Amino acid sequence: MADKRDYYEVLGVDKNADDAALKKAYRALAKKYHPDVNPGDKEAEAKFKEATEAYGVLSDPEKRSQYDRFGHAAFEGGGAGAGGFDFSGADFSDIFGDIFGDFFGGGSRSRRASSNSPVKGPSLRARINISFENAVFGCEKELDIALKDECNTCHGTGCRPGSSPSTCSKCGGTGQIVYTQQSLFGMVRNVQTCPECQGSGQIIKDKCPACRGTGYTTSRKKIQVSVPAGIDNGQSIRIREKGEPGRNGGPRGDLLVEVNVARHPIFTREDVNIFSTAPITYAQAALGGEVRIPTVDGEVAYQVKPGTQTDSRIRLKGKGVPSLRNKDKRGDHYVTLVVQVPTNLSQEAKDALRRFDSLASKKTSTATRTQADRSDSQDGKKKKGFMDKLKETFED
């Protein structure tokens, strides 16, 4: 027994794990390493047996108590089962019912719906293209799509008028096939949908000529799509009961319309905020003045402050995208101001710019000298004061 791993370690649970945690851990391991999932894999089979042995002990309160006290030594020399252990007290029925149901498309009987109960139809998917402005303010779009409807000739039965469906001979009208399979723990009963009648329990021999036995006809229809203000690229709009027809009187599925928003040449979007750049002249940056800035609401006037540097960012409050939850609440528009350097200057403009540069340079030089003189003067005063004090000290 010395070479055996700790049962809690095998299942990946701590020593205080309850029954639900043990069952969950074992089910995951059994599903992963079951021989039917890993045919011919000896390592997987060994891990499956190891996990089964661990669960067989820890799921039984009395055996778990013995194991907690004495470890593997509590079961030395005992019984049948994996690793020489007796699993008669362990209940694997619900676990293997779920596992084999997952393997073969069945599932536990408690989760299977009746073949005759109403079933909602599948959802349909479509896509529409809209502009950046339409996404911001919302719009109405018309979608042309193929939809199925109940056949007017057979009224959804799929049978030629005057005929009726017959009971499926393969499943006897139950819509399900029941079969058993040998497992490590005996015969396991499994249930799956009848492949012959697709779970309906009936076979249509004399099919309706209008719908060819499907019970539905397809036609092109125009659907109005209300695009809400603030929708973003890739988001979908759900239109209730515009999908595929349901079965056995169930409701239609939904229509999911994905929205594709075109790129804008000026604006970009992040959540409810809009970003853009706006050019300003050198004179506007230096002297200040009014500029016109494009927004989704049209141009707005903005007063640039004198001495504005390039890449300065301004905020236009409430000029962003409306919130999907509250269309009256909007984000902001952030604009980066970029100073434009002229490239094709006339000779007169060049001369004027040189005079400006000369004046600016002189002003800067004068300011620098003035500051330097003030600094020297202050230093001189400090030095003179120090020497005077030194002189007075020696004279004393």
GROMACS .gro file of C-alpha atoms in nm, residues 100-370:
model
  271
  100PHE     CA    1  -2.265   0.804  -2.043
  101GLY     CA    2  -2.540   1.046  -2.131
  102ASP     CA    3  -2.274   1.304  -2.223
  103PHE     CA    4  -2.080   1.044  -2.424
  104PHE     CA    5  -2.375   0.925  -2.631
  105GLY     CA    6  -2.589   1.238  -2.661
  106GLY     CA    7  -2.848   1.143  -2.401
  107GLY     CA    8  -2.819   1.306  -2.062
  108SER     CA    9  -2.998   1.217  -1.740
  109ARG     CA   10  -3.365   1.146  -1.760
  110SER     CA   11  -3.441   1.433  -1.525
  111ARG     CA   12  -3.295   1.676  -1.779
  112ARG     CA   13  -3.454   1.529  -2.091
  113ALA     CA   14  -3.753   1.715  -2.220
  114SER     CA   15  -4.054   1.523  -2.344
  115SER     CA   16  -4.052   1.471  -2.719
  116ASN     CA   17  -4.405   1.610  -2.737
  117SER     CA   18  -4.352   1.922  -2.525
  118PRO     CA   19  -4.342   2.269  -2.687
  119VAL     CA   20  -3.993   2.367  -2.799
  120LYS     CA   21  -3.881   2.720  -2.887
  121GLY     CA   22  -3.744   2.757  -3.238
  122PRO     CA   23  -3.376   2.825  -3.312
  123SER     CA   24  -3.252   3.182  -3.333
  124LEU     CA   25  -3.150   3.338  -3.662
  125ARG     CA   26  -2.853   3.570  -3.717
  126ALA     CA   27  -2.817   3.859  -3.958
  127ARG     CA   28  -2.596   4.167  -4.002
  128ILE     CA   29  -2.655   4.530  -4.095
  129ASN     CA   30  -2.410   4.806  -4.189
  130ILE     CA   31  -2.456   5.156  -4.050
  131SER     CA   32  -2.259   5.482  -4.046
  132PHE     CA   33  -2.074   5.628  -3.747
  133GLU     CA   34  -2.343   5.895  -3.706
  134ASN     CA   35  -2.622   5.633  -3.718
  135ALA     CA   36  -2.450   5.448  -3.435
  136VAL     CA   37  -2.433   5.768  -3.229
  137PHE     CA   38  -2.790   5.888  -3.280
  138GLY     CA   39  -2.972   5.565  -3.373
  139CYS     CA   40  -3.170   5.492  -3.688
  140GLU     CA   41  -3.423   5.264  -3.853
  141LYS     CA   42  -3.300   4.997  -4.095
  142GLU     CA   43  -3.488   4.750  -4.310
  143LEU     CA   44  -3.358   4.394  -4.324
  144ASP     CA   45  -3.446   4.155  -4.607
  145ILE     CA   46  -3.430   3.800  -4.474
  146ALA     CA   47  -3.563   3.450  -4.554
  147LEU     CA   48  -3.805   3.329  -4.285
  148LYS     CA   49  -3.989   3.000  -4.240
  149ASP     CA   50  -4.363   2.992  -4.179
  150GLU     CA   51  -4.611   2.713  -4.118
  151CYS     CA   52  -4.718   2.553  -4.444
  152ASN     CA   53  -5.068   2.669  -4.545
  153THR     CA   54  -5.137   2.341  -4.724
  154CYS     CA   55  -5.065   2.092  -4.444
  155HIS     CA   56  -5.077   2.341  -4.152
  156GLY     CA   57  -4.742   2.224  -4.023
  157THR     CA   58  -4.804   1.849  -4.019
  158GLY     CA   59  -4.585   1.780  -4.323
  159CYS     CA   60  -4.842   1.529  -4.454
  160ARG     CA   61  -5.033   1.544  -4.780
  161PRO     CA   62  -5.390   1.668  -4.711
  162GLY     CA   63  -5.610   1.372  -4.624
  163SER     CA   64  -5.321   1.164  -4.487
  164SER     CA   65  -5.162   1.140  -4.145
  165PRO     CA   66  -4.825   1.042  -4.006
  166SER     CA   67  -4.758   0.688  -3.885
  167THR     CA   68  -4.592   0.576  -3.566
  168CYS     CA   69  -4.215   0.536  -3.591
  169SER     CA   70  -4.136   0.165  -3.593
  170LYS     CA   71  -3.781   0.216  -3.464
  171CYS     CA   72  -3.876   0.384  -3.135
  172GLY     CA   73  -4.241   0.278  -3.113
  173GLY     CA   74  -4.356   0.639  -3.106
  174THR     CA   75  -4.156   0.738  -2.796
  175GLY     CA   76  -3.903   0.944  -2.991
  176GLN     CA   77  -3.622   0.781  -2.793
  177ILE     CA   78  -3.399   0.478  -2.830
  178VAL     CA   79  -3.303   0.293  -2.511
  179TYR     CA   80  -2.998   0.068  -2.510
  180THR     CA   81  -2.753  -0.074  -2.261
  181GLN     CA   82  -2.376  -0.079  -2.260
  182GLN     CA   83  -2.127  -0.280  -2.060
  183SER     CA   84  -1.909  -0.070  -1.829
  184LEU     CA   85  -1.664  -0.147  -1.552
  185PHE     CA   86  -1.956  -0.141  -1.309
  186GLY     CA   87  -2.201  -0.357  -1.504
  187MET     CA   88  -2.467  -0.271  -1.759
  188VAL     CA   89  -2.550   0.099  -1.799
  189ARG     CA   90  -2.883   0.208  -1.944
  190ASN     CA   91  -2.866   0.493  -2.195
  191VAL     CA   92  -3.128   0.691  -2.384
  192GLN     CA   93  -3.087   0.897  -2.700
  193THR     CA   94  -3.311   1.070  -2.954
  194CYS     CA   95  -3.443   0.839  -3.223
  195PRO     CA   96  -3.242   0.901  -3.541
  196GLU     CA   97  -3.529   0.782  -3.761
  197CYS     CA   98  -3.799   1.028  -3.652
  198GLN     CA   99  -3.569   1.291  -3.492
  199GLY     CA  100  -3.755   1.257  -3.164
  200SER     CA  101  -4.105   1.323  -3.298
  201GLY     CA  102  -4.218   0.960  -3.267
  202GLN     CA  103  -4.384   0.980  -3.608
  203ILE     CA  104  -4.286   0.908  -3.967
  204ILE     CA  105  -4.435   1.095  -4.264
  205LYS     CA  106  -4.475   0.857  -4.555
  206ASP     CA  107  -4.704   1.067  -4.780
  207LYS     CA  108  -4.536   1.408  -4.772
  208CYS     CA  109  -4.706   1.740  -4.843
  209PRO     CA  110  -4.611   1.856  -5.195
  210ALA     CA  111  -4.604   2.223  -5.092
  211CYS     CA  112  -4.345   2.190  -4.816
  212ARG     CA  113  -4.200   1.845  -4.904
  213GLY     CA  114  -4.284   1.710  -4.564
  214THR     CA  115  -4.106   1.977  -4.359
  215GLY     CA  116  -4.425   2.148  -4.246
  216TYR     CA  117  -4.277   2.489  -4.332
  217THR     CA  118  -4.238   2.714  -4.634
  218THR     CA  119  -3.968   2.979  -4.679
  219SER     CA  120  -4.023   3.330  -4.810
  220ARG     CA  121  -3.835   3.660  -4.817
  221LYS     CA  122  -3.959   3.916  -4.566
  222LYS     CA  123  -3.864   4.268  -4.470
  223ILE     CA  124  -3.799   4.324  -4.101
  224GLN     CA  125  -3.775   4.671  -3.945
  225VAL     CA  126  -3.473   4.704  -3.718
  226SER     CA  127  -3.467   4.988  -3.466
  227VAL     CA  128  -3.102   5.069  -3.401
  228PRO     CA  129  -3.071   5.235  -3.057
  229ALA     CA  130  -2.859   5.546  -3.008
  230GLY     CA  131  -2.514   5.463  -2.871
  231ILE     CA  132  -2.480   5.111  -3.012
  232ASP     CA  133  -2.120   5.007  -3.079
  233ASN     CA  134  -1.955   4.802  -3.350
  234GLY     CA  135  -2.009   4.427  -3.306
  235GLN     CA  136  -2.305   4.456  -3.069
  236SER     CA  137  -2.630   4.277  -3.154
  237ILE     CA  138  -2.997   4.372  -3.145
  238ARG     CA  139  -3.243   4.102  -3.038
  239ILE     CA  140  -3.581   4.100  -3.213
  240ARG     CA  141  -3.815   3.867  -3.028
  241GLU     CA  142  -3.986   3.579  -3.212
  242LYS     CA  143  -3.853   3.661  -3.559
  243GLY     CA  144  -3.638   3.347  -3.582
  244GLU     CA  145  -3.718   2.989  -3.681
  245PRO     CA  146  -4.062   2.842  -3.596
  246GLY     CA  147  -4.093   2.636  -3.279
  247ARG     CA  148  -4.199   2.271  -3.254
  248ASN     CA  149  -4.511   2.126  -3.097
  249GLY     CA  150  -4.666   2.468  -3.059
  250GLY     CA  151  -4.353   2.631  -2.915
  251PRO     CA  152  -4.277   2.999  -2.983
  252ARG     CA  153  -4.054   3.118  -3.263
  253GLY     CA  154  -3.688   3.180  -3.193
  254ASP     CA  155  -3.532   3.527  -3.192
  255LEU     CA  156  -3.355   3.724  -3.463
  256LEU     CA  157  -3.009   3.848  -3.357
  257VAL     CA  158  -2.892   4.137  -3.575
  258GLU     CA  159  -2.521   4.218  -3.548
  259VAL     CA  160  -2.432   4.581  -3.616
  260ASN     CA  161  -2.128   4.670  -3.826
  261VAL     CA  162  -2.033   5.039  -3.780
  262ALA     CA  163  -1.834   5.203  -4.060
  263ARG     CA  164  -1.512   5.387  -3.976
  264HIS     CA  165  -1.527   5.765  -3.969
  265PRO     CA  166  -1.260   5.974  -4.149
  266ILE     CA  167  -1.223   6.214  -3.854
  267PHE     CA  168  -1.368   6.062  -3.537
  268THR     CA  169  -1.273   5.757  -3.335
  269ARG     CA  170  -1.468   5.615  -3.045
  270GLU     CA  171  -1.388   5.460  -2.708
  271ASP     CA  172  -1.699   5.357  -2.517
  272VAL     CA  173  -1.911   5.676  -2.498
  273ASN     CA  174  -1.626   5.921  -2.573
  274ILE     CA  175  -1.521   6.052  -2.914
  275PHE     CA  176  -1.166   6.157  -3.010
  276SER     CA  177  -1.038   6.369  -3.297
  277THR     CA  178  -0.766   6.618  -3.393
  278ALA     CA  179  -0.808   6.977  -3.511
  279PRO     CA  180  -0.546   7.190  -3.689
  280ILE     CA  181  -0.468   7.547  -3.575
  281THR     CA  182  -0.232   7.801  -3.728
  282TYR     CA  183   0.088   7.919  -3.565
  283ALA     CA  184  -0.068   8.262  -3.519
  284GLN     CA  185  -0.375   8.114  -3.349
  285ALA     CA  186  -0.154   7.910  -3.118
  286ALA     CA  187   0.061   8.210  -3.028
  287LEU     CA  188  -0.206   8.482  -3.012
  288GLY     CA  189  -0.517   8.281  -2.934
  289GLY     CA  190  -0.848   8.318  -3.113
  290GLU     CA  191  -1.161   8.137  -3.220
  291VAL     CA  192  -1.146   7.811  -3.417
  292ARG     CA  193  -1.427   7.596  -3.561
  293ILE     CA  194  -1.414   7.231  -3.451
  294PRO     CA  195  -1.619   6.956  -3.622
  295THR     CA  196  -1.833   6.734  -3.392
  296VAL     CA  197  -2.113   6.483  -3.452
  297ASP     CA  198  -2.353   6.769  -3.374
  298GLY     CA  199  -2.192   6.997  -3.631
  299GLU     CA  200  -1.919   7.260  -3.597
  300VAL     CA  201  -1.873   7.433  -3.263
  301ALA     CA  202  -1.674   7.750  -3.185
  302TYR     CA  203  -1.387   7.720  -2.940
  303GLN     CA  204  -1.166   7.999  -2.804
  304VAL     CA  205  -0.799   7.896  -2.819
  305LYS     CA  206  -0.586   8.042  -2.540
  306PRO     CA  207  -0.271   8.242  -2.632
  307GLY     CA  208   0.044   8.032  -2.615
  308THR     CA  209  -0.132   7.701  -2.683
  309GLN     CA  210   0.120   7.427  -2.755
  310THR     CA  211   0.078   7.157  -3.017
  311ASP     CA  212  -0.085   6.830  -2.898
  312SER     CA  213  -0.279   7.018  -2.631
  313ARG     CA  214  -0.606   6.836  -2.560
  314ILE     CA  215  -0.937   7.008  -2.497
  315ARG     CA  216  -1.267   6.860  -2.380
  316LEU     CA  217  -1.605   6.933  -2.532
  317LYS     CA  218  -1.842   6.818  -2.262
  318GLY     CA  219  -2.155   6.630  -2.368
  319LYS     CA  220  -2.052   6.604  -2.734
  320GLY     CA  221  -1.981   6.231  -2.723
  321VAL     CA  222  -2.197   5.920  -2.766
  322PRO     CA  223  -2.526   5.865  -2.581
  323SER     CA  224  -2.536   5.588  -2.324
  324LEU     CA  225  -2.735   5.280  -2.428
  325ARG     CA  226  -2.897   5.277  -2.085
  326ASN     CA  227  -2.983   5.647  -2.085
  327LYS     CA  228  -2.989   5.826  -2.420
  328ASP     CA  229  -3.007   6.164  -2.240
  329LYS     CA  230  -2.662   6.104  -2.089
  330ARG     CA  231  -2.374   6.151  -2.333
  331GLY     CA  232  -2.000   6.112  -2.320
  332ASP     CA  233  -1.746   6.382  -2.410
  333HIS     CA  234  -1.550   6.475  -2.720
  334TYR     CA  235  -1.175   6.512  -2.673
  335VAL     CA  236  -0.991   6.717  -2.934
  336THR     CA  237  -0.614   6.728  -2.980
  337LEU     CA  238  -0.498   7.064  -3.118
  338VAL     CA  239  -0.215   7.035  -3.369
  339VAL     CA  240  -0.018   7.346  -3.472
  340GLN     CA  241   0.021   7.349  -3.851
  341VAL     CA  242   0.360   7.458  -3.990
  342PRO     CA  243   0.314   7.632  -4.326
  343THR     CA  244   0.504   7.479  -4.619
  344ASN     CA  245   0.449   7.720  -4.913
  345LEU     CA  246   0.529   8.069  -4.789
  346SER     CA  247   0.547   8.372  -5.012
  347GLN     CA  248   0.861   8.590  -5.002
  348GLU     CA  249   0.671   8.856  -4.811
  349ALA     CA  250   0.558   8.601  -4.555
  350LYS     CA  251   0.910   8.466  -4.520
  351ASP     CA  252   1.050   8.818  -4.461
  352ALA     CA  253   0.781   8.885  -4.204
  353LEU     CA  254   0.860   8.557  -4.029
  354ARG     CA  255   1.232   8.642  -4.022
  355ARG     CA  256   1.156   8.982  -3.865
  356PHE     CA  257   0.936   8.810  -3.612
  357ASP     CA  258   1.211   8.558  -3.533
  358SER     CA  259   1.465   8.838  -3.496
  359LEU     CA  260   1.241   9.034  -3.262
  360ALA     CA  261   1.161   8.724  -3.062
  361SER     CA  262   1.533   8.640  -3.037
  362LYS     CA  263   1.624   8.994  -2.922
  363LYS     CA  264   1.351   8.988  -2.664
  364THR     CA  265   1.470   8.653  -2.536
  365SER     CA  266   1.834   8.773  -2.531
  366THR     CA  267   1.742   9.093  -2.348
  367ALA     CA  268   1.539   8.903  -2.095
  368THR     CA  269   1.828   8.663  -2.043
  369ARG     CA  270   2.081   8.945  -1.990
  370THR     CA  271   1.850   9.125  -1.751
   0.00000   0.00000   0.00000
